[in-house]
Every structure is written in structure tokens, then in C-alpha cells.
Coordinates of C-alpha atoms and ligand atoms in Angstrom, one line a residue:
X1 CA -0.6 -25.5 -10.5
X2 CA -3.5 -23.0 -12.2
X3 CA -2.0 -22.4 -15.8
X4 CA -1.4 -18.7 -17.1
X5 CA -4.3 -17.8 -18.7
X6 CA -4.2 -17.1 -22.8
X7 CA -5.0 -13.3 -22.6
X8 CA -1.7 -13.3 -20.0
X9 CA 0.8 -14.8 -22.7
X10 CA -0.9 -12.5 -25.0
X11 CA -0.7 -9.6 -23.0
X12 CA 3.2 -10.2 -21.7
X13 CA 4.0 -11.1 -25.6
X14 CA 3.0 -7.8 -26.7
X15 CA 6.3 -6.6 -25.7
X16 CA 7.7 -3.8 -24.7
X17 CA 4.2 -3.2 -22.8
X18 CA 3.3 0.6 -23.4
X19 CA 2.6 3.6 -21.3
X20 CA -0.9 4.8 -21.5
X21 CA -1.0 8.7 -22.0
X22 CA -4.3 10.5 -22.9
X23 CA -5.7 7.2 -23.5
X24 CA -3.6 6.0 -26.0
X25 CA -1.0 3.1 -25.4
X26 CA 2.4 4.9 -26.7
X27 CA 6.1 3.7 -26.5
X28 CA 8.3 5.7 -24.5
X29 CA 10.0 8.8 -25.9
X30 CA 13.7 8.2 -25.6
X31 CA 12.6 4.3 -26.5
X32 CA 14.1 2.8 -23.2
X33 CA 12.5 -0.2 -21.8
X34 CA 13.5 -2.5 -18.5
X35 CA 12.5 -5.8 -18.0
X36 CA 9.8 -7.5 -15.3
X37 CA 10.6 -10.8 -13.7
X38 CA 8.5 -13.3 -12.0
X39 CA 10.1 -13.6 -8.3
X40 CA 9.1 -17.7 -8.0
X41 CA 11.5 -18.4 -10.9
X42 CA 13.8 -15.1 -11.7
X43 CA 12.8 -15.4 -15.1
X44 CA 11.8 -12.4 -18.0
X45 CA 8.1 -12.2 -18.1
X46 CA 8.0 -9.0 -20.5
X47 CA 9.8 -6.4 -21.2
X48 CA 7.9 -2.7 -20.2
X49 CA 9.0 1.0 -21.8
X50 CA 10.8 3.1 -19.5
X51 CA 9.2 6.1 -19.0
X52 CA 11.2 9.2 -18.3
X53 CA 10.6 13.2 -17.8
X54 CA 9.7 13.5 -21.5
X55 CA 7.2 11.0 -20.9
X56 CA 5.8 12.3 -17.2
X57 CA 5.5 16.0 -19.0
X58 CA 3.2 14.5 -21.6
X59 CA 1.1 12.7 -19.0
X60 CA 0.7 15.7 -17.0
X61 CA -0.2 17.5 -20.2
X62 CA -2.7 14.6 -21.2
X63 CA -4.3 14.9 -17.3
X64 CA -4.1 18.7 -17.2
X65 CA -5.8 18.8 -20.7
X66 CA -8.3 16.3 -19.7
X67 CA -9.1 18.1 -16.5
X68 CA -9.8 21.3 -18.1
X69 CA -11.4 19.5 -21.5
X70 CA -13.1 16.2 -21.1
X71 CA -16.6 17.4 -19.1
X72 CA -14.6 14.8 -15.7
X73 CA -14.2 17.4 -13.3
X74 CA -17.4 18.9 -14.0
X75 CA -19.3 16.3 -14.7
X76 CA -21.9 15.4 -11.5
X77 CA -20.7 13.3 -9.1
X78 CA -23.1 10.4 -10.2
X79 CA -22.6 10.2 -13.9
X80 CA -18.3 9.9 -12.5
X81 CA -19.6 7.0 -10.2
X82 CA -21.3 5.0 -13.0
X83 CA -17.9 5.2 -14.7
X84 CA -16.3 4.1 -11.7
X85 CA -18.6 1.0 -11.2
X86 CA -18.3 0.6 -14.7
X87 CA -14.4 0.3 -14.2
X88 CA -15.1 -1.7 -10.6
X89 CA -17.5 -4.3 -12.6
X90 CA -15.0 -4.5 -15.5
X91 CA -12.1 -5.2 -13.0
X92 CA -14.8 -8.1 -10.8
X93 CA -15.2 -9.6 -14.9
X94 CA -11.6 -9.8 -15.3
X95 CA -10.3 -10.8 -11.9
X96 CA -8.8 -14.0 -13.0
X97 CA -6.5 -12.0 -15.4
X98 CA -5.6 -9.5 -12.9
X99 CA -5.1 -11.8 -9.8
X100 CA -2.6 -14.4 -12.2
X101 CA -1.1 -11.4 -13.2
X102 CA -0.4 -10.0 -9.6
X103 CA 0.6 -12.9 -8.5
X104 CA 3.0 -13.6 -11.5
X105 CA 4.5 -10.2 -10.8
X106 CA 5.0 -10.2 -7.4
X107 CA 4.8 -13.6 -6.1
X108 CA 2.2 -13.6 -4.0
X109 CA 0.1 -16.6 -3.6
X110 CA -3.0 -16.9 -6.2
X111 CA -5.7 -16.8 -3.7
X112 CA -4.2 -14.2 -1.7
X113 CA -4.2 -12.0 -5.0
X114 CA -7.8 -13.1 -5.6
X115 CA -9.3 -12.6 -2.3
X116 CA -7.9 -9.7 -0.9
X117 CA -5.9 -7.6 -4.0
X118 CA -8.1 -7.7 -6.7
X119 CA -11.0 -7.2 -5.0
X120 CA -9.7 -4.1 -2.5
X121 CA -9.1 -2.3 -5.8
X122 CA -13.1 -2.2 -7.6
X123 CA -14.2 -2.2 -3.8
X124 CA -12.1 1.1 -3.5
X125 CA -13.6 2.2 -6.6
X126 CA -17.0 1.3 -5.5
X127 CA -17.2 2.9 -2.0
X128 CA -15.4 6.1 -3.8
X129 CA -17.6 6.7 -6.2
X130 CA -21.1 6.1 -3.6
X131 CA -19.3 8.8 -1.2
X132 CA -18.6 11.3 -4.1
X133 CA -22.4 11.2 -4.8
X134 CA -23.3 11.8 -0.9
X135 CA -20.6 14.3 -0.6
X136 CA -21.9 17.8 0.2
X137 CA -20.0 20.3 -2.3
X138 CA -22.1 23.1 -0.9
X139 CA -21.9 23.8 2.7
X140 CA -23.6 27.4 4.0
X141 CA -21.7 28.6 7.0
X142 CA -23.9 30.6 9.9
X143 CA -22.4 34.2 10.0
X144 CA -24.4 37.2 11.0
X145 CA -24.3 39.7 8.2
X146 CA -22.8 37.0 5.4
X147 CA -24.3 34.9 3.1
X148 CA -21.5 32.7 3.1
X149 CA -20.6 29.0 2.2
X150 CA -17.8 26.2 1.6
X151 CA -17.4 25.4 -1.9
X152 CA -15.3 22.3 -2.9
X153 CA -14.2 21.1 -5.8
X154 CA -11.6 19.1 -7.4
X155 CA -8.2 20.4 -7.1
X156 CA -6.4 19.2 -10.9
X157 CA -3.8 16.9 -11.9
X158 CA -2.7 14.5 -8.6
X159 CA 0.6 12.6 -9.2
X160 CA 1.1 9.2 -7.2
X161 CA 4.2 6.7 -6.8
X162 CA 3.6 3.2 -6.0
X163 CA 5.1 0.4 -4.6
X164 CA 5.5 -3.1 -5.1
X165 CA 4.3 -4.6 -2.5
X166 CA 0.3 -4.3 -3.3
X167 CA 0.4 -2.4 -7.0
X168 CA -3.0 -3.1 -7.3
X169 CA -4.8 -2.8 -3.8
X170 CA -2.8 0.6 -3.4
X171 CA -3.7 2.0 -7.1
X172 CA -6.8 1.9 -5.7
X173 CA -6.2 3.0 -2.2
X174 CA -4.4 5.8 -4.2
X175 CA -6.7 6.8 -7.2
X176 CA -10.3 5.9 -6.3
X177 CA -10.5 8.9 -4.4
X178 CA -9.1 11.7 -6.7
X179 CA -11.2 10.1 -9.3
X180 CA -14.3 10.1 -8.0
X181 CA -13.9 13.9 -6.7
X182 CA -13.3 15.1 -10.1
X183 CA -9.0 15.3 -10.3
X184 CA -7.1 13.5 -13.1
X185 CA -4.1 11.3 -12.1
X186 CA -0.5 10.3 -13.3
X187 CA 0.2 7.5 -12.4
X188 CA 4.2 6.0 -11.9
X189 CA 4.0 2.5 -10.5
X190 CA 6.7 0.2 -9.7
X191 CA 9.5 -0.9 -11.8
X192 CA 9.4 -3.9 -9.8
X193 CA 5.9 -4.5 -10.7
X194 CA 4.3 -2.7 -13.5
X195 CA 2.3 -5.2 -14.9
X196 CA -1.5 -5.5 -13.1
X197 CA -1.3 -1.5 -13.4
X198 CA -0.7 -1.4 -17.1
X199 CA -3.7 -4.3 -17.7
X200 CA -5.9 -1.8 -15.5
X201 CA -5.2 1.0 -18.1
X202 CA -7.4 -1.6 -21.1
X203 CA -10.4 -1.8 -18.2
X204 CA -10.3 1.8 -18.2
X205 CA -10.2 2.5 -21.9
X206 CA -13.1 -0.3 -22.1
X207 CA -15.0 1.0 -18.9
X208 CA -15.3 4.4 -20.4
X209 CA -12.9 6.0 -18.7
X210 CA -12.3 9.5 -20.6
X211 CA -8.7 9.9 -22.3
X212 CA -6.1 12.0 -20.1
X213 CA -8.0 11.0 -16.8
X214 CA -6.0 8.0 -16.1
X215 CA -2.2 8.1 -17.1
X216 CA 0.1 5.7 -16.0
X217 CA 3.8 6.0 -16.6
X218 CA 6.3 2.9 -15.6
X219 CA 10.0 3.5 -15.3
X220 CA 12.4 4.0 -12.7
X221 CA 12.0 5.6 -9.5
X222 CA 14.9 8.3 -10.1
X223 CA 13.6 9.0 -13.9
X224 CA 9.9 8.7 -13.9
X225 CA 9.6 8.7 -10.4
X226 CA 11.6 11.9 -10.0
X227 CA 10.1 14.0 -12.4
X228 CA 6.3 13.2 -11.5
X229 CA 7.2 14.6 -8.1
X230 CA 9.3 17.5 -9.4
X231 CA 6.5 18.4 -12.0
X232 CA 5.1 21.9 -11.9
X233 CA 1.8 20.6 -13.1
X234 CA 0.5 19.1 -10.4
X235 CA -2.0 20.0 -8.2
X236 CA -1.2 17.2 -5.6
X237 CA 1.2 14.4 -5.0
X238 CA 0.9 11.5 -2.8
X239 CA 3.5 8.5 -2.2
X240 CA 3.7 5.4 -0.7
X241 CA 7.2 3.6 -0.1
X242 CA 10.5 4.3 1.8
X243 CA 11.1 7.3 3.8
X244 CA 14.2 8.1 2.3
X245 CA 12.0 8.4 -1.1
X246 CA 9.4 10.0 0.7
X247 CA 11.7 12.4 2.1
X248 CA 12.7 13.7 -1.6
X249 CA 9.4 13.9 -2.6
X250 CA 8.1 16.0 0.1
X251 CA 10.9 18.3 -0.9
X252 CA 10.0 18.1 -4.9
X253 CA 6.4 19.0 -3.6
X254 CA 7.4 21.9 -0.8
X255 CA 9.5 23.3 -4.0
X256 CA 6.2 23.3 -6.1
X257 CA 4.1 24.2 -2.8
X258 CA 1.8 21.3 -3.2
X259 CA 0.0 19.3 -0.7
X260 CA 1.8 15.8 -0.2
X261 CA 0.7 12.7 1.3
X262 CA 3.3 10.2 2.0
X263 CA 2.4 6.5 3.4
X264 CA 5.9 5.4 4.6
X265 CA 6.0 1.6 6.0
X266 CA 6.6 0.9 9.3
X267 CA 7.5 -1.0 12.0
X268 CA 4.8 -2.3 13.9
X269 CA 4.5 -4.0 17.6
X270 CA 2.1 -6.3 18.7
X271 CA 2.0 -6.3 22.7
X272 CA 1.4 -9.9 24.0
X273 CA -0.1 -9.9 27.4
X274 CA -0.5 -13.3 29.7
X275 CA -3.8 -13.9 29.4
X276 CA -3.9 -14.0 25.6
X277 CA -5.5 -18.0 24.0
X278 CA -1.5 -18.7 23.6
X279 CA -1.8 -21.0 20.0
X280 CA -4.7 -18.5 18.6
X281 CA -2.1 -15.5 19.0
X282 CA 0.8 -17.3 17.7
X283 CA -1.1 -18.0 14.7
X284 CA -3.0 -14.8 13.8
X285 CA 1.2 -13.5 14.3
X286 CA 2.7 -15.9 12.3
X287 CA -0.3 -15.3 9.4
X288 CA 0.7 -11.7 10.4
X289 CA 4.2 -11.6 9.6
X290 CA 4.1 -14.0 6.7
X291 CA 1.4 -12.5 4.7
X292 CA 3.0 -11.3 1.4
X293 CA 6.2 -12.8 2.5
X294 CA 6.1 -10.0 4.8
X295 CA 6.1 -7.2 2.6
X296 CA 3.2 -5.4 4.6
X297 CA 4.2 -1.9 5.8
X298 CA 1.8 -2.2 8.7
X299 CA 2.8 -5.9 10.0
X300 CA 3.9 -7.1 13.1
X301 CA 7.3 -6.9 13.1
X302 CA 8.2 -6.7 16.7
X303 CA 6.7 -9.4 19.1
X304 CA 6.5 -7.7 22.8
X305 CA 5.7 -10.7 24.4
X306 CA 4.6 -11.1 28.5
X307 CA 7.3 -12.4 30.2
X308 CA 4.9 -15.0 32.0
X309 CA 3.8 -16.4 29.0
X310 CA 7.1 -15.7 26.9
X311 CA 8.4 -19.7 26.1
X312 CA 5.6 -21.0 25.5
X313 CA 4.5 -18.6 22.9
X314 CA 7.6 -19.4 21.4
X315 CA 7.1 -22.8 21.4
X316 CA 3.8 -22.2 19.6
X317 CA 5.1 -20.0 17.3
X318 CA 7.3 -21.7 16.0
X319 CA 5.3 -24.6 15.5
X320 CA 3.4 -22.0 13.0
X321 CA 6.2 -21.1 11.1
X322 CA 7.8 -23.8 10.5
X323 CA 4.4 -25.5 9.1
X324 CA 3.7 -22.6 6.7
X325 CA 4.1 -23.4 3.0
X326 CA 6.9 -22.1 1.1
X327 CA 6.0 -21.9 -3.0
X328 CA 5.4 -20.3 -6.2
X329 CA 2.5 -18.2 -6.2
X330 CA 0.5 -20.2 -8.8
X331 CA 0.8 -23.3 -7.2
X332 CA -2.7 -23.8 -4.4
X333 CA -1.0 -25.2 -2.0
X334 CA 1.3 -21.9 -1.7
X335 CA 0.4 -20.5 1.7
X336 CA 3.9 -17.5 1.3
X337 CA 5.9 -17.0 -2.0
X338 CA 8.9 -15.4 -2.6
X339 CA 9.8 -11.6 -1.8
X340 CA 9.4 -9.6 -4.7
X341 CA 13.0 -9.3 -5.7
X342 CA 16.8 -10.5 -5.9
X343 CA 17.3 -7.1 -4.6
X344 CA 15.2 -7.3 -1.8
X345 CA 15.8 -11.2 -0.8
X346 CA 19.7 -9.5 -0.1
X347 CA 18.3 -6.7 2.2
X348 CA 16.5 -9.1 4.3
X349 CA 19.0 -11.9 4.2
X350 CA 21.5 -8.7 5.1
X351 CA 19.5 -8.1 7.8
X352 CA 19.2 -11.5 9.5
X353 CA 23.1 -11.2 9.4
X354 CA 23.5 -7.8 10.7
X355 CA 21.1 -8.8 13.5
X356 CA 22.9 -11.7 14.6
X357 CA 26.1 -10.1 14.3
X358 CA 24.8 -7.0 16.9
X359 CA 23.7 -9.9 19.5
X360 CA 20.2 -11.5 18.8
X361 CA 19.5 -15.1 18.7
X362 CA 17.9 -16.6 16.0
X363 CA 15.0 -18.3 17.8
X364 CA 14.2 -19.5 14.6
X365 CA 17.3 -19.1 11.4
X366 CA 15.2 -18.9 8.8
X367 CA 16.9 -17.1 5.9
X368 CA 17.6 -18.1 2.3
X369 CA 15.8 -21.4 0.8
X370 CA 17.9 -22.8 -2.1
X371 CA 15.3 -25.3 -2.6
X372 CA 13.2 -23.4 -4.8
X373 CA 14.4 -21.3 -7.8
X374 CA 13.4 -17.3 -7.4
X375 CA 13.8 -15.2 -4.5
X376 CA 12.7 -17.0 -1.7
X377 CA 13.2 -16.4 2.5
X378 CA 12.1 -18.7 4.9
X379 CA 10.3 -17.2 7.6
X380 CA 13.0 -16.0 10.6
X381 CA 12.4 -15.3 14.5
X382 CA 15.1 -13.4 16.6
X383 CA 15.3 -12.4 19.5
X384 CA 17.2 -9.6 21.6
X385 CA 17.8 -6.0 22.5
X386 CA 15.6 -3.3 21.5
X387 CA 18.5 -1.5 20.2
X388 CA 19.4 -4.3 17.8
X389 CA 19.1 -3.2 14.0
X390 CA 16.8 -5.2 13.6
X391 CA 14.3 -4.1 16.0
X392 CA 15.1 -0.6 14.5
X393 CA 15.0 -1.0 10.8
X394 CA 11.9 -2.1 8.5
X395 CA 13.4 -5.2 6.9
X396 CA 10.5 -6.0 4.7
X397 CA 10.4 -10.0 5.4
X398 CA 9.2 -12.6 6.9
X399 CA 11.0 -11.3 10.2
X400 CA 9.6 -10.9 13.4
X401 CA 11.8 -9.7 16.1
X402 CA 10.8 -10.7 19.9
X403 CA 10.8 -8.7 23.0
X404 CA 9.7 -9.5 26.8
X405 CA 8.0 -7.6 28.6
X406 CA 6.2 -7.5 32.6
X407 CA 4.4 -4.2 32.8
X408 CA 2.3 -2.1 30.4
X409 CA 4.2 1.3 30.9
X410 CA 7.3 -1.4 29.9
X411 CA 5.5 -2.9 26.7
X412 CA 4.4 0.7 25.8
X413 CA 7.9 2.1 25.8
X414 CA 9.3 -0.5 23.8
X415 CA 6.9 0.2 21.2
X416 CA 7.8 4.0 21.6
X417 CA 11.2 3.1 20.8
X418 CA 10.7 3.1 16.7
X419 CA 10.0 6.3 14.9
X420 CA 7.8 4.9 13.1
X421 CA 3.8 5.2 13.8
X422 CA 1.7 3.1 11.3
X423 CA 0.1 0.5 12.8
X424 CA 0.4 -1.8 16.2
X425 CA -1.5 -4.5 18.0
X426 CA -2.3 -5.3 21.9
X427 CA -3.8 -8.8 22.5
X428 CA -5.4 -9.3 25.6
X429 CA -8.8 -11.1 26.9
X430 CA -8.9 -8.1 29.3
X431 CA -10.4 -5.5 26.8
X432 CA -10.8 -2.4 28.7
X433 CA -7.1 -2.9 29.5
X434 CA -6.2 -3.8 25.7
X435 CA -8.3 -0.5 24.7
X436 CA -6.4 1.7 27.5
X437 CA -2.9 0.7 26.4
X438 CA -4.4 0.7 22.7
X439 CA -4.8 4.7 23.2
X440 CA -1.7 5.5 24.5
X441 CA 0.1 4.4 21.5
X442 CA 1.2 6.8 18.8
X443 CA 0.7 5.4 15.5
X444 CA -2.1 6.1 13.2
X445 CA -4.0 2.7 13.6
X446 CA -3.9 0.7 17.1
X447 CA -6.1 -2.7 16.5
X448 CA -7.3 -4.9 19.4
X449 CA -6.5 -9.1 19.1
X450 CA -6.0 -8.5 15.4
X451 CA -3.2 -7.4 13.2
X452 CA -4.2 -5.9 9.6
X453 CA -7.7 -5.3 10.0
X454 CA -8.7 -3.0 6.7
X455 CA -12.6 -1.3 5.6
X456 CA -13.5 1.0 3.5
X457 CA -14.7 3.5 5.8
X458 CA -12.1 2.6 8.5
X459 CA -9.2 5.5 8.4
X460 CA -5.5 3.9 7.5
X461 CA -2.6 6.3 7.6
X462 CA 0.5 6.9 9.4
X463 CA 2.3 9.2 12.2
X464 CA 6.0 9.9 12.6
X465 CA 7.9 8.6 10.1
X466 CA 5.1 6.7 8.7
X467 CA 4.1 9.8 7.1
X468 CA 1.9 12.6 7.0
X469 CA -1.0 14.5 5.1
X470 CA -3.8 12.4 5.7
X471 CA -4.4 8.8 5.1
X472 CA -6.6 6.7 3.0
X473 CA -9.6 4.9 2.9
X474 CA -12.1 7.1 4.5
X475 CA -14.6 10.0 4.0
X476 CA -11.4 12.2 5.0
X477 CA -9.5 11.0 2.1
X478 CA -11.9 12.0 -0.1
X479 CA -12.2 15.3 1.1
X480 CA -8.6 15.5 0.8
X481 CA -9.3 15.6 -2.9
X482 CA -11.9 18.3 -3.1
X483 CA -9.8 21.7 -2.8
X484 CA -12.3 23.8 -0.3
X485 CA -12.8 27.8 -1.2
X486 CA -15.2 30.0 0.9
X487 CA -18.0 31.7 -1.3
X488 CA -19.1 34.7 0.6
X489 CA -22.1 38.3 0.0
X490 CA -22.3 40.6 2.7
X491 CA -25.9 41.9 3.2
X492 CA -27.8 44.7 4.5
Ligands
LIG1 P1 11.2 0.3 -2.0 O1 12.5 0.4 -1.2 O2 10.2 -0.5 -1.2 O3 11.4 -0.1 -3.4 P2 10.9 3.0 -2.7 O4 10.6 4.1 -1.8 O5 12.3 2.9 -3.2 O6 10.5 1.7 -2.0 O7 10.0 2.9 -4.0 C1 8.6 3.2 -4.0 C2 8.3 3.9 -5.3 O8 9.1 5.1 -5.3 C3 8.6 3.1 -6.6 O9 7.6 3.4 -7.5 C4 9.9 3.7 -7.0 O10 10.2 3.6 -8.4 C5 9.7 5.2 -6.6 N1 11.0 5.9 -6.4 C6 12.2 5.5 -6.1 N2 13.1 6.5 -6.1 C7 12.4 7.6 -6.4 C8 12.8 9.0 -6.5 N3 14.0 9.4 -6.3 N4 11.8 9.9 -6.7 C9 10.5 9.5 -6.9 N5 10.1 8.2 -6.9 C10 11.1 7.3 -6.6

């Protein structure tokens, strides 16, 4: 088991853990705090102050003031980036801090924090910042009789929500961008998971970062939450998590007339044809649906499996999932740690009841593990009708729901039966057919024998209920930060 480091206990022990506003670390203003637990054992690891509205107007103020004041949004786009890889190169020095930390917080498994969190978020920072300094602010448009050209540049104060799922990959999914193209950002994270975000906030006072560009504000998602999407200060807002939440905030941000991105899970399929390597699939599903205890918006959830082939990839399958190993997040041997929450271990559980009660088979029962203390869910298979909740629904587990199938158009309308759009698979060794059927889905990512494939440079956003407003991760999103205006002279 790795120990927690020193500079964790001391971090944690500084309780209640601030927010950081105009880059100071300040308690919050009505004095509320809520406490973060570490899912492997249910216990306290710190208590955090509870921002509300008074709190989320002084932020905004901080950003707006910082924006107009601190030289950020004017500043060239190269002397932003050096801050940025500053920030990138302080987060790569204190990975070890930031991965325990992570993994504490959310239970994920200590090299899964390390090799894919921690690393996603200075990455994000990195390839940010390089665009921002290619980025053409100036772009002349060919007009007879006009001297006319785009002008962009950065829009203000962006607001964004986070979940708890990935606090610090999507921080800097989420912020890179608006950074790097000049905006200043509020940021509410998680009350689930505040901690990595608020540890970020010391890199960025040591990296340089100017005070008021980055302010992040934990509390709850109907306080803090609320009034950063309701806040007439904003220039943008963009949010990742439920639909239901995403729903409100689209309607704080149509009230304010903002642009709005929403990321909003999913529900994704992988289509399983019969000439697939049967044990290779299986695998890369199982590692699929049990990454992050499957708390992955874009996973497989729904196995549409060839009816040819359909009992033997069960067989495999299953094999998989039984073998994977169940554990706290520290320990190495960990392969899937807990979901995040007491909360959330009852929604899946829920679900695996509901399921069973509308009709599906557990192929494998799965469910609650009272072996280990925290909130852990062993990994589940059912099996049944496409109108089963459970095919419906984003459970948010280690749940994957299977399906047969016999012809394409078949596997293509099951898929089709969600509302959701994020992200599906088709596994085939045929791949002009995999790339054919890959097309006709609607979703905003289709990947070919591979499920969760991510690059900087390689879109990642959503259709449907997934959400809307552009996605992340590309030269799009950072345009999406840059507010264009037409500068135009007649002459003679
Ligand atoms: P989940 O169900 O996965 O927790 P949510 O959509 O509830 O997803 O939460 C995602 C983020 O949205 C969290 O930071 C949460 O605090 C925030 N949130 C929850 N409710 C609201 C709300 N009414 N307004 C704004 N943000 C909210």
C-alpha cells in the first residue's frame, strides 16, 4: 500500500480547506463548510468551506476585475503559454501529490490517477497554450470594395461546473482552453471531490498565475452551483454532469443570453460483430466498463453482441470480470476501486434491482461487496430487453447491459434507441464495414475496435442529450473561447 505522502496530511489538516478568490485562499462568507470522504473507507479526510452566492459574486468580481486589470487577456498569446507550461511543469513536479490526492478523493486506483488524470490535465495545458500561440487572431476576409477582417478575442469571465468522476482530467478539459485564449474562469467543482482542484489553486499561485484568473469555489451544486450558472457576470458557462443539471443551467444561461456548453454522460454501445478476436473484445469491454468503477460518461454500457458469437463472448467475458481486482485505490494491486459515493453505490445497486425486477437476467449479479469497507460494487452483467431501465438509464457503474443482435441495420437501431449521443464502438476485423456502420451512428464520437480512445487534437463532445455547444479537446474548442467580431473600411 503507497503511504499518503507528508504534504497530503498537511494539506487535508489545514482544515476547513479554503476557496481561492483573486488569488487569495479565503474562508467562505456565511462560514459553512461540508465534509470530503475517501470512498475506499467512508472516512472524513478534511473538511472544505462551502461556498455559496456571496462567495460566487466575489469570484466573478475577482475574474471580471482580473480580466479587465491584470495585463491576461491582453497579454500575447506566448507570454500566456509560458505561464501555462509554467503551471503544466509545476503540476508534472507535483504529480505524486496530485495523483494520491485524486485517488484518495475519488477512489480510483493510484496508477490510473497517475497515468492517465494527472497527466491529461498539464497535457491540456500544454497543447492549449501551443495552439493559442498559432492561433490566427487576425483573419482578412476577400470582399470587393471592403477592407474587411475577423478579429477574435477573448470573450470575459467563463463559469464551469464539474463533476466527480475526473476533477482533474476535466478541470483541464474545461479551463486550458479559456485560459490560454485570454478569458478568466470561476471555477465550482464537485462537492464530492473538491480536493485535487483546490491543491491545483497553490500550483497556480506558485506558477505565476495572475490573481482573479483562476477562482475556484467548492460547495454544493444547488448553492454554489446555482448561482455560478445564474450569474449575470459571465461571459460563458460550460457544464459537465447530469442532464437534469444541465437542463437548469442552460436555462440560468438562456436567461443571461450566454453561450453554454453542456457535456452530459451517456450511454454508450459497442456493436460486437462475429468476426471479432472473441477474448481480445471481451477484454478491452470489460477494461471498458470497469475503468473508474465505471464512472465514465462515454463507456460501454450496452454490449450489442452478434448473435453467432453471442455465448461465447459471454463466457469470455465473464471470465474478465470476475478476475478483475476489487480494492482501495492506494493499494497496487487495485485494478477498480469503489464508486465515488454512498450516494451513488445506492443508485447503482438500485438499478441492478430495478433491472431485474423489469425482466433481465443477471448474467453475472454482481452488486454490493461487503468485504471491503467504503463504497464498493462488484462489476454486474445483465442481460435483456432494450426497453429494460437499465438499457435506458446511465447507471454510472460497473454495469454493462447485453443485447443480440444478426444484422447491422438491427445493431444500428438498438443503438438508436438511447437519447443519448456521446460516444459508441463497432468491433469488427472487417473495417470498411466497421467504418460504414461507424458513420451511421449519431453520437459525437464513433471509435473503431476501441472504446475511450482520447488526444488532444481529437474532437470529444456530445449529440442529443449528451449535450450541445461544442466539445472539447480540439482547435474548435479553442476558438470556442475567442468571441469573433468583423472589423470592416469601405474604400474608393
Ligand atoms: P452527478 O449526478 O454525477 O453528481 P450532477 O449533474 O448532479 O452530476 O453534478 C455535476 C456538477 O453539477 C457538480 O459540481 C454539482 O455540484 C453541480 N450541480 C448540481 N446541482 C446543480 C444545480 N442545481 N445548479 C448548478 N450546478 C449543480
Amino acid at each position: 500500500m503507497a503511504a499518503v505522502l507528508p504534504q497530503i496530511k498537511k494539506f487535508l489538516a489545514d482544515e476547513p480547506l479554503r476557496l481561492y478568490i483573486g488569488g487569495k485562499f479565503v474562508p467562505a462568507v456565511a462560514g459553512g463548510t461540508f465534509e470530503t470522504r475517501d470512498p475506499g473507507t467512508g472516512q472524513v479526510l478534511s473538511r472544505v468551506a462551502a461556498g455559496e452566492a456571496a462567495d460566487i459574486d466575489a469570484a466573478v468580481g475577482a475574474a471580471q476585475k482580473a480580466f479587465d486589470k491584470s495585463g491576461w487577456a491582453s497579454m500575447p498569446a506566448n507570454d500566456r503559454a509560458v505561464v501555462l507550461h509554467r503551471l503544466a511543469d509545476k503540476v508534472d513536479e507535483h504529480a505524486d501529490v496530485l495523483s494520491q490526492l485524486e485517488s484518495l478523493d475519488v477512489g480510483k486506483p493510484l496508477g490510473q490517477a497517475a497515468g492517465f488524470d494527472v497527466p491529461s490535465l498539464s497535457q491540456a495545458l500544454r497543447y492549449f497554450a501551443d495552439l493559442a500561440v498559432q492561433a490566427r487572431l487576425r483573419e482578412p476576409i476577400a470582399l470587393r470594395g471592403l477592407e474587411a477582417y475577423t478579429y477574435r478575442s477573448a470573450y470575459g469571465v467563463c463559469g464551469f461546473i464539474i463533476p466527480w468522476n475526473f476533477p482533474l482530467l476535466l478541470l483541464g478539459w474545461n479551463i486550458a482552453p479559456a485560459l490560454a485564449a485570454g478569458n478568466t474562469v470561476v471555477v465550482k467543482p464537485a462537492e464530492d471531490t473538491p480536493l485535487s482542484t483546490l491543491y491545483f489553486c497553490h500550483l497556480a499561485q506558485m506558477a505565476g498565475v495572475p490573481a482573479g484568473v483562476m477562482n475556484v469555489v467548492p460547495g454544493f451544486g444547488s448553492t454554489a452551483g446555482a448561482a455560478l450558472a445564474a450569474h449575470s457576470g459571465l461571459a460563458r458557462i460550460a457544464f459537465t454532469g447530469s442532464p437534469e443539471v444541465g437542463r437548469m443551467v442552460a436555462v440560468a444561461a438562456a436567461k443571461n443570453l450566454i453561450p453554454c456548453k453542456l457535456e452530459l454522460g451517456g450511454k454508450g454501445a459497442a456493436i460486437v460483430f462475429d468476426d471479432v478476436d472473441i477474448p481480445q473484445t471481451a477484454e478491452k469491454l470489460a477494461q471498458a466498463v470497469t475503468l473508474n468503477s465505471g464512472q465514465v460518461c462515454c463507456t460501454a454500457t450496452r454490449w450489442i453482441i452478434h448473435q453467432r458469437i453471442y455465448s461465447q463472448f459471454v463466457d469470455a467475458v465473464k471470465t474478465k470480470m470476475l478476475a478483475v481486482r476489487l480494492g482501495y485505490g492506494l493499494d497496487p494491486a487495485t485494478e477498480m476501486g469503489p464508486v465515488v459515493s454512498e450516494k451513488q453505490r445506492s443508485r447503482v445497486l438500485g438499478y441492478l434491482e430495478k433491472g431485474q425486477a423489469q425482466g433481465a437476467t443477471a448474467v453475472l449479479q454482481g452488486g454490493a461487496d461487503s468485504s471491503l469497507p467504503g463504497y464498493f460494487v462488484k462489476p454486474a452483467l445483465l442481460a435483456g430487453s432494450p426497453e429494460n431501465i437499465c438499457a435506458r438509464e446511465e447507471i454510472f457503474g460497473p454495469v454493462a447491459y447485453l443485447m443480440k443482435f444478426s444484422t447491422p441495420e438491427e445493431a444500428i437501431d438498438l443503438v438508436h434507441r438511447s437519447r443519448y449521443g456521446l460516444a459508441n464502438s463497432v468491433w469488427s476485423s472487417d473495417v470498411t464495414r466497421a467504418r460504414k456502420v461507424a458513420e451511421s451512428l449519431v453520437a459525437g464520437n464513433s471509435w473503431i475496435n476501441a472504446h475511450n480512445v482520447f488526444a488532444y487534437g481529437l474532437p470529444y463532445g456530445g449529440a442529443n442529450l449528451s449535450g450541445f455547444g461544442g466539445g472539447v479537446n480540439s482547435p474548435e474548442t479553442l476558438r470556442d473561447y475567442l468571441r469573433p467580431q468583423s472589423i470592416v473600411r469601405p474604400y474608393d
